Coordinates of N, CA, C and O in Angstrom, one line a residue:
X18 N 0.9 -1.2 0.0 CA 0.0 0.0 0.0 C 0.9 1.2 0.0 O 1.9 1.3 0.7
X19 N 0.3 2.3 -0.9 CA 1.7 3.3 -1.0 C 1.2 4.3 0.8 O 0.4 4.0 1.7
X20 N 1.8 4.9 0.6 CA 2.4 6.1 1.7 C 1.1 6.7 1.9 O 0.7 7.0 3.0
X21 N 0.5 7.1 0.7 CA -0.5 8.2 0.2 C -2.0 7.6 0.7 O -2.9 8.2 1.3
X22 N -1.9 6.4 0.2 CA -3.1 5.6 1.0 C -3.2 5.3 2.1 O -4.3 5.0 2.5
X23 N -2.0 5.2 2.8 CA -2.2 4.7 4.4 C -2.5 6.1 4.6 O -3.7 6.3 4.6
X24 N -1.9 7.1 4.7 CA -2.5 8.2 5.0 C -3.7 8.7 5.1 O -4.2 9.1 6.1
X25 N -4.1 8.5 3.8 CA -5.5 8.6 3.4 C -6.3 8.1 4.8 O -7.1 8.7 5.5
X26 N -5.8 6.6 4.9 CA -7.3 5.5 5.6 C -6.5 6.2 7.1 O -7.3 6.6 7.9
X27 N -5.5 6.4 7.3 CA -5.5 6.8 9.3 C -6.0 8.3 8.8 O -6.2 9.0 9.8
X28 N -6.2 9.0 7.7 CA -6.6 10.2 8.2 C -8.5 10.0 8.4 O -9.1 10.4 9.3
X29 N -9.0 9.3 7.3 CA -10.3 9.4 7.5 C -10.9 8.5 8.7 O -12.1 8.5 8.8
X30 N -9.9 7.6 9.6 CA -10.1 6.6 10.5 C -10.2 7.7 11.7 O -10.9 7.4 12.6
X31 N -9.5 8.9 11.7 CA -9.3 9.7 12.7 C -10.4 10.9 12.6 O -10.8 11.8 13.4
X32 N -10.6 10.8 11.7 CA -12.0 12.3 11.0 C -13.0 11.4 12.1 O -13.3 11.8 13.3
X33 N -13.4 10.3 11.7 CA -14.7 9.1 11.9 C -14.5 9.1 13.4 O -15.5 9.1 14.1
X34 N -12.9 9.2 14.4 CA -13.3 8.9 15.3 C -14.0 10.1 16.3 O -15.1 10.1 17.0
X35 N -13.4 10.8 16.2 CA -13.4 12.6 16.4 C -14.9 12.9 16.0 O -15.6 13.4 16.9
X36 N -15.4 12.6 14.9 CA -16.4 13.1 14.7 C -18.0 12.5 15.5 O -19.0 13.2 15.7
X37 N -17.6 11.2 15.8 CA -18.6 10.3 16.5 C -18.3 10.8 18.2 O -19.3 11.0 18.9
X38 N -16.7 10.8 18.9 CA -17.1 11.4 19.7 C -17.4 12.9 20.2 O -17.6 13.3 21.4
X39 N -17.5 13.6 18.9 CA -18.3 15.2 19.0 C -19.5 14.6 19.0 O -20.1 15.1 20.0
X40 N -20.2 13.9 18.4 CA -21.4 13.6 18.5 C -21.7 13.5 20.0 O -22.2 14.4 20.7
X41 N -21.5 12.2 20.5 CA -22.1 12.3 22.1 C -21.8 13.4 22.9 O -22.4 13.6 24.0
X42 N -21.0 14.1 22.5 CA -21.1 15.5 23.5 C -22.1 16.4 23.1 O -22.5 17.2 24.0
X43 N -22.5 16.3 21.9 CA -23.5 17.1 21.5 C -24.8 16.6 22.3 O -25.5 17.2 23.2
X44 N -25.1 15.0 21.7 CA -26.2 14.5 22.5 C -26.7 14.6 23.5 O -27.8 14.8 23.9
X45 N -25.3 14.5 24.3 CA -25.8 14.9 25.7 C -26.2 16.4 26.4 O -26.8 16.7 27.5
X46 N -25.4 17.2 25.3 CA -25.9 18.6 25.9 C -27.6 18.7 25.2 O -28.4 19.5 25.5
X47 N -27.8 18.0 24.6 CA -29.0 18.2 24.5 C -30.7 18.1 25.0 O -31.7 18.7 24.8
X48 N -30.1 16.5 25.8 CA -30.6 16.2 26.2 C -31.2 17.0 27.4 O -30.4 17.7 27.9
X49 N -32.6 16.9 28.1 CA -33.2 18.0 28.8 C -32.3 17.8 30.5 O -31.9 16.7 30.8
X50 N -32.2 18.4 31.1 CA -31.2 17.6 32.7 C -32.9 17.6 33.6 O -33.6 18.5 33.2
X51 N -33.4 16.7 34.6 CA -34.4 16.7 35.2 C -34.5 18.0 36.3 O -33.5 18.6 36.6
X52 N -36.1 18.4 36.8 CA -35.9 19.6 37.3 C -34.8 19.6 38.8 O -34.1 20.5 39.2
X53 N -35.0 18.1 39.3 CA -33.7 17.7 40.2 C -32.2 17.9 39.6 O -31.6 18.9 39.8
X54 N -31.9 17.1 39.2 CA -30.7 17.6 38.2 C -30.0 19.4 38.3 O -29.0 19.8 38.9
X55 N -30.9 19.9 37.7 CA -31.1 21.5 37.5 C -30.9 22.5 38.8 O -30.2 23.5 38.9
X56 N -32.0 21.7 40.1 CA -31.9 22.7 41.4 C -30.1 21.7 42.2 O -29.3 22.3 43.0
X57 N -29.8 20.6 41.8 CA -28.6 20.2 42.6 C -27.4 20.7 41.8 O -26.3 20.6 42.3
X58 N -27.6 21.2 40.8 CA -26.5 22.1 39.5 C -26.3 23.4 41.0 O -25.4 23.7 41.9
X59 N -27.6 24.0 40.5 CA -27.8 25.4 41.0 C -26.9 25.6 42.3 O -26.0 26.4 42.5
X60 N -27.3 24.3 43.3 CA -26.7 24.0 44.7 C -24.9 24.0 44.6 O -24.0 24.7 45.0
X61 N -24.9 23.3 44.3 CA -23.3 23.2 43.9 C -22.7 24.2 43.7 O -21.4 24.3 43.8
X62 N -23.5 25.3 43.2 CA -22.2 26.5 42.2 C -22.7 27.3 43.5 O -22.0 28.4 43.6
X63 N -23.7 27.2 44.4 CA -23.8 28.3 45.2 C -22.7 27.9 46.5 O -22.3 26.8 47.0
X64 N -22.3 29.2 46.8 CA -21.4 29.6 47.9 C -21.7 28.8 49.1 O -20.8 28.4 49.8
X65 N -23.5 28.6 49.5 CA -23.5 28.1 50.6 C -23.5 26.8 51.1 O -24.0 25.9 50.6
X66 N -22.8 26.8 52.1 CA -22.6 25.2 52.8 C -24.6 24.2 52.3 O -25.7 24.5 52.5
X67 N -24.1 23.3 51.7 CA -24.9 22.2 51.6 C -24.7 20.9 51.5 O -23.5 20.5 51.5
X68 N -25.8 20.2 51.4 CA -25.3 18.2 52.0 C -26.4 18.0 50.4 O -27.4 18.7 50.4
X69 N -26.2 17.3 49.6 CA -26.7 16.8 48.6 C -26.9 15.2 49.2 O -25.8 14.6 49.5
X70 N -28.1 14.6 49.4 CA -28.0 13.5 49.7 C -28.9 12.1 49.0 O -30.0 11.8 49.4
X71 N -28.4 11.6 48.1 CA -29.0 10.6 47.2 C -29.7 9.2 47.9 O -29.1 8.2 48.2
X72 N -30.7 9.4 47.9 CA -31.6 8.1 48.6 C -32.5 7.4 47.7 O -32.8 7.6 46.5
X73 N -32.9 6.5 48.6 CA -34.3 5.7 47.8 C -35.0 5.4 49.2 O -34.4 5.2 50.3
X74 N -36.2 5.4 49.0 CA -36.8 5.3 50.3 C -37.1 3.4 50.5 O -37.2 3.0 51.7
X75 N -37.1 2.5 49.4 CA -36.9 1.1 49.7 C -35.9 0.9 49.9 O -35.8 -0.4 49.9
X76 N -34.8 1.5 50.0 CA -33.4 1.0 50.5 C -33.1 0.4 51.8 O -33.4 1.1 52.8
X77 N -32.6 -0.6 51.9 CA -32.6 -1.0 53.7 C -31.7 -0.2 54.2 O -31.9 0.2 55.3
X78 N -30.3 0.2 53.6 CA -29.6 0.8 54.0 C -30.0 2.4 54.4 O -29.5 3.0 55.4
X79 N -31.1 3.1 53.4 CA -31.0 4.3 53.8 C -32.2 4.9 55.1 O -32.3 5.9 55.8
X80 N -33.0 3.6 54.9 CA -33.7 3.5 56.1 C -33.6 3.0 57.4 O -34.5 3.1 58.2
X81 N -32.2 2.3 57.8 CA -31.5 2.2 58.5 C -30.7 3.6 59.0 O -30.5 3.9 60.1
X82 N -30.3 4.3 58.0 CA -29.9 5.8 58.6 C -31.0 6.6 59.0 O -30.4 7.6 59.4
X83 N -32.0 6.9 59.1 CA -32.8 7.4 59.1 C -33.5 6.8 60.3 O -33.8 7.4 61.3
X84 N -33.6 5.5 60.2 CA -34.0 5.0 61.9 C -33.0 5.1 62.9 O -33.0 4.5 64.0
X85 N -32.4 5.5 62.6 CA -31.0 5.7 63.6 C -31.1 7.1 64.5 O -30.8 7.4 65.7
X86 N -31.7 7.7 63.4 CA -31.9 9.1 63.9 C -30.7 10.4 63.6 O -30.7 11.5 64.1
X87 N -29.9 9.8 62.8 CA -28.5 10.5 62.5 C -28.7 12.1 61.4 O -28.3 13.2 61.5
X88 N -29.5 11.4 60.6 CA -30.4 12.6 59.5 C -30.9 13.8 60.2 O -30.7 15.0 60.0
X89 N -31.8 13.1 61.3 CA -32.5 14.3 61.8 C -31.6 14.9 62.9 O -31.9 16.0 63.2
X90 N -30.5 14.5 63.5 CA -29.8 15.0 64.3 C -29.0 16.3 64.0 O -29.0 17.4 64.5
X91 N -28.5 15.6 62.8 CA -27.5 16.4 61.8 C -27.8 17.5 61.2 O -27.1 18.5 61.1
X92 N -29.5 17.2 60.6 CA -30.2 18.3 60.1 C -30.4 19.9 61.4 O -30.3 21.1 61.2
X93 N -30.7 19.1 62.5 CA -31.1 20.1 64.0 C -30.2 20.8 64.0 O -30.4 22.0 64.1
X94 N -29.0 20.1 63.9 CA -28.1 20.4 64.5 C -26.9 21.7 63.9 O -25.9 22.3 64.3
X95 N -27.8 21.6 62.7 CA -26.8 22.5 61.6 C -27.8 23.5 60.7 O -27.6 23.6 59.5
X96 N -28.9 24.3 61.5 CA -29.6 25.1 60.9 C -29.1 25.7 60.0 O -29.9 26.1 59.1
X97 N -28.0 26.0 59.9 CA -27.4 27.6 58.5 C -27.3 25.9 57.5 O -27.2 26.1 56.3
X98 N -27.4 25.1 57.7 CA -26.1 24.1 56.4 C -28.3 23.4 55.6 O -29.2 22.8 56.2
X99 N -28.1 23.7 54.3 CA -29.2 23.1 53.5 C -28.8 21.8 53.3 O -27.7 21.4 53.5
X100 N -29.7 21.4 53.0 CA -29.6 19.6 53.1 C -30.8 19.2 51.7 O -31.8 19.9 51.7
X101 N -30.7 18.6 51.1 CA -31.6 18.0 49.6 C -31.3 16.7 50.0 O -30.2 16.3 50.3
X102 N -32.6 16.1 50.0 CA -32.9 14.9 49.6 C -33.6 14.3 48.7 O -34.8 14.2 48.6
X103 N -32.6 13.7 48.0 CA -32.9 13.2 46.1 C -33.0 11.9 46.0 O -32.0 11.1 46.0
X104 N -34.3 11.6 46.0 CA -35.0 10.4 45.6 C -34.8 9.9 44.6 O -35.6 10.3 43.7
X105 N -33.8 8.7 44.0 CA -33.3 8.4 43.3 C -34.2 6.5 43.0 O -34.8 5.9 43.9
X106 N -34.0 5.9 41.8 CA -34.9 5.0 41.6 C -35.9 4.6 42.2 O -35.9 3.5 42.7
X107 N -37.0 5.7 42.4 CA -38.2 5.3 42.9 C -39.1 6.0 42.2 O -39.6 7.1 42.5
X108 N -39.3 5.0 40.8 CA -40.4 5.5 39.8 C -41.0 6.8 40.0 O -42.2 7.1 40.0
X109 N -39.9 7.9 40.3 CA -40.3 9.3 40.3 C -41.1 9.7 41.7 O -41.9 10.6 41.8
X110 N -40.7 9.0 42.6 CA -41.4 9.6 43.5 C -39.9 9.9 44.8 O -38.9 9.3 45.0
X111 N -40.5 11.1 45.3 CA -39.6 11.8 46.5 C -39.7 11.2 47.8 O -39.1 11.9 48.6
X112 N -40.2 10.1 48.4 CA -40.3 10.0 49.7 C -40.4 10.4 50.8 O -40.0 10.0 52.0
X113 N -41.2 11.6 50.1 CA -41.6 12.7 51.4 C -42.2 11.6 52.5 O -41.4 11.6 53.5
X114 N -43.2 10.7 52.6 CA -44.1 10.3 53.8 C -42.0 9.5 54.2 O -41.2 10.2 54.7
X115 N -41.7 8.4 54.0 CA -40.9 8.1 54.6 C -40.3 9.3 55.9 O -40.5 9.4 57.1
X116 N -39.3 10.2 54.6 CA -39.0 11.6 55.5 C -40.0 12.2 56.6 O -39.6 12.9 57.5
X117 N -41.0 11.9 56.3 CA -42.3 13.0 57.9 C -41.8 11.9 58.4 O -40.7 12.0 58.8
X118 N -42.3 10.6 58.5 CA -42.4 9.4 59.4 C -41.2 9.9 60.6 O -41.3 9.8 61.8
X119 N -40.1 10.3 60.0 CA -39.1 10.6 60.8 C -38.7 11.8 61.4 O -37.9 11.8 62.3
X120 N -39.4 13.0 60.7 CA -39.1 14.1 61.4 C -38.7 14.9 60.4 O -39.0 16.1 60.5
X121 N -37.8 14.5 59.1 CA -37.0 15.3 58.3 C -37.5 16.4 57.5 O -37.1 17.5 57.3
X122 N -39.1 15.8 56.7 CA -39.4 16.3 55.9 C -39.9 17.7 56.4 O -40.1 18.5 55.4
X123 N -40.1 18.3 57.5 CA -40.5 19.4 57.7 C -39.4 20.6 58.4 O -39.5 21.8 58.8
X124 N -38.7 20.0 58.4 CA -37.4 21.2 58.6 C -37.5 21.9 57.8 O -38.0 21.6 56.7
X125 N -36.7 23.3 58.3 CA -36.8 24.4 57.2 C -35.6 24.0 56.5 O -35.7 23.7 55.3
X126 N -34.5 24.0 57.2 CA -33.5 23.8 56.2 C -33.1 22.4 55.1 O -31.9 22.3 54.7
X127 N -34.0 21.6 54.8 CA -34.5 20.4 54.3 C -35.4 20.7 52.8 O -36.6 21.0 52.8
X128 N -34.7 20.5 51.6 CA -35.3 20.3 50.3 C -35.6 18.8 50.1 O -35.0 17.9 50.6
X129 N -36.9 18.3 49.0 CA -36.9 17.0 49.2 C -37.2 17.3 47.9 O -38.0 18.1 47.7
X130 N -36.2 16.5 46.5 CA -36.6 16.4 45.2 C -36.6 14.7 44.4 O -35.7 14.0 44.9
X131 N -37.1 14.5 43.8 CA -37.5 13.2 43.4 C -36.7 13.8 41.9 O -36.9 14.9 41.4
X132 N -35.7 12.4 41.4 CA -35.5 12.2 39.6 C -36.3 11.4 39.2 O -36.5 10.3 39.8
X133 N -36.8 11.7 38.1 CA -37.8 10.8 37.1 C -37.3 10.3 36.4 O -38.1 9.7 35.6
X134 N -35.8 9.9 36.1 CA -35.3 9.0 35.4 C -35.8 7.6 34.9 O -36.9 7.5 35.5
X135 N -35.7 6.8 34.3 CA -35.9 5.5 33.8 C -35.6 4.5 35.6 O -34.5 4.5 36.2
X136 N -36.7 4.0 35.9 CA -36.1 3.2 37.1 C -36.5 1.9 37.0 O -36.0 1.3 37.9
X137 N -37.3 0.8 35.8 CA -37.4 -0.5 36.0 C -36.9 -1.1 34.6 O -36.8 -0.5 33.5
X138 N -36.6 -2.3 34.8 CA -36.2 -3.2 34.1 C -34.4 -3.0 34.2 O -33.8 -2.2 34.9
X139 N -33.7 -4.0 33.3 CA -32.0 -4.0 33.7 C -31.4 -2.7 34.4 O -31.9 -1.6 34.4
X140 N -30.2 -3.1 34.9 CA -29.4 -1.8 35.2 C -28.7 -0.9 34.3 O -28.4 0.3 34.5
X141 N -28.7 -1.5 33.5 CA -28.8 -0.8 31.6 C -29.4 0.0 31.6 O -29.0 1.1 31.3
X142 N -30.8 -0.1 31.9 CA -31.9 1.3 31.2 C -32.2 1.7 32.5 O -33.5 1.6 32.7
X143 N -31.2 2.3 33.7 CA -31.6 3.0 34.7 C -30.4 4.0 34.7 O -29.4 3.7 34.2
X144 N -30.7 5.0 35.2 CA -29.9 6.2 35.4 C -29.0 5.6 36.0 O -29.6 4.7 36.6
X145 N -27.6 5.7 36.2 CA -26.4 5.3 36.8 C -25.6 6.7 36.9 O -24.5 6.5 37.5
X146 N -25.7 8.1 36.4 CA -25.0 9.2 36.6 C -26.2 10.2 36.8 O -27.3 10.1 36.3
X147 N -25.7 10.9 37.4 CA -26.6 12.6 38.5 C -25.9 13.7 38.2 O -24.8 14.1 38.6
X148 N -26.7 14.2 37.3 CA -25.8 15.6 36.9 C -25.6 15.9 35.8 O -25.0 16.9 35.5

């Protein structure tokens, strides 16, 4: 193969790769971010002390923190510091009644937001990244 054709095929092999991954960067800026997504953006870039905290209310684990009483301690205990609680694989719902059951949900300094992401069937077709 002369000089001129290898050339050729690694230059259009590198156009093709470049170009496909501009594509998913595009895709994904396009895609819409959930209104959770959006207010934990917002959180982040703001100055003030906050706890972003990713739950599911059928989790044994996170209902084990929460029966513990550690959440609501923490929360008391640190009026200036916001706290979000983001309901994560739970067919779109926030777990507010969990949170009252324990006290959390009615603190002032306590946001409660639910993602609507994809939550049943494989771990494939469920959200696996926040943000």
């Amino acid at each position: 193969m002369s000089i001129f054709r290898r050339s050729f095929w690694i230059t259009l092999l590198v156009a093709a790769v470049a170009a496909a991954n501009g594509q998913d960067e595009l895709d994904t800026k396009l895609v819409p971010k959930s209104s959770a997504e959006r207010s934990v953006l917002e959180v982040i870039k703001s100055p003030d002390l906050s706890v972003v905290h990713l739950w599911a209310p059928w989790c044994s684990n996170c209902q084990a923190e929460l029966k513990n009483g550690g959440w609501l301690k923490m929360v008391k205990d640190n009026p200036q510091v916001k706290f979000y609680f983001v309901s994560v694989w739970n067919d779109g719902g926030d777990g507010k009644s969990m949170l009252s059951k324990f006290q959390i949900a009615d603190q002032p300094n306590v946001t409660i937001l639910a993602d609507p992401g994809p939550r049943r069937g494989p771990v494939s077709a469920k959200i696996v990244t926040f943000g």
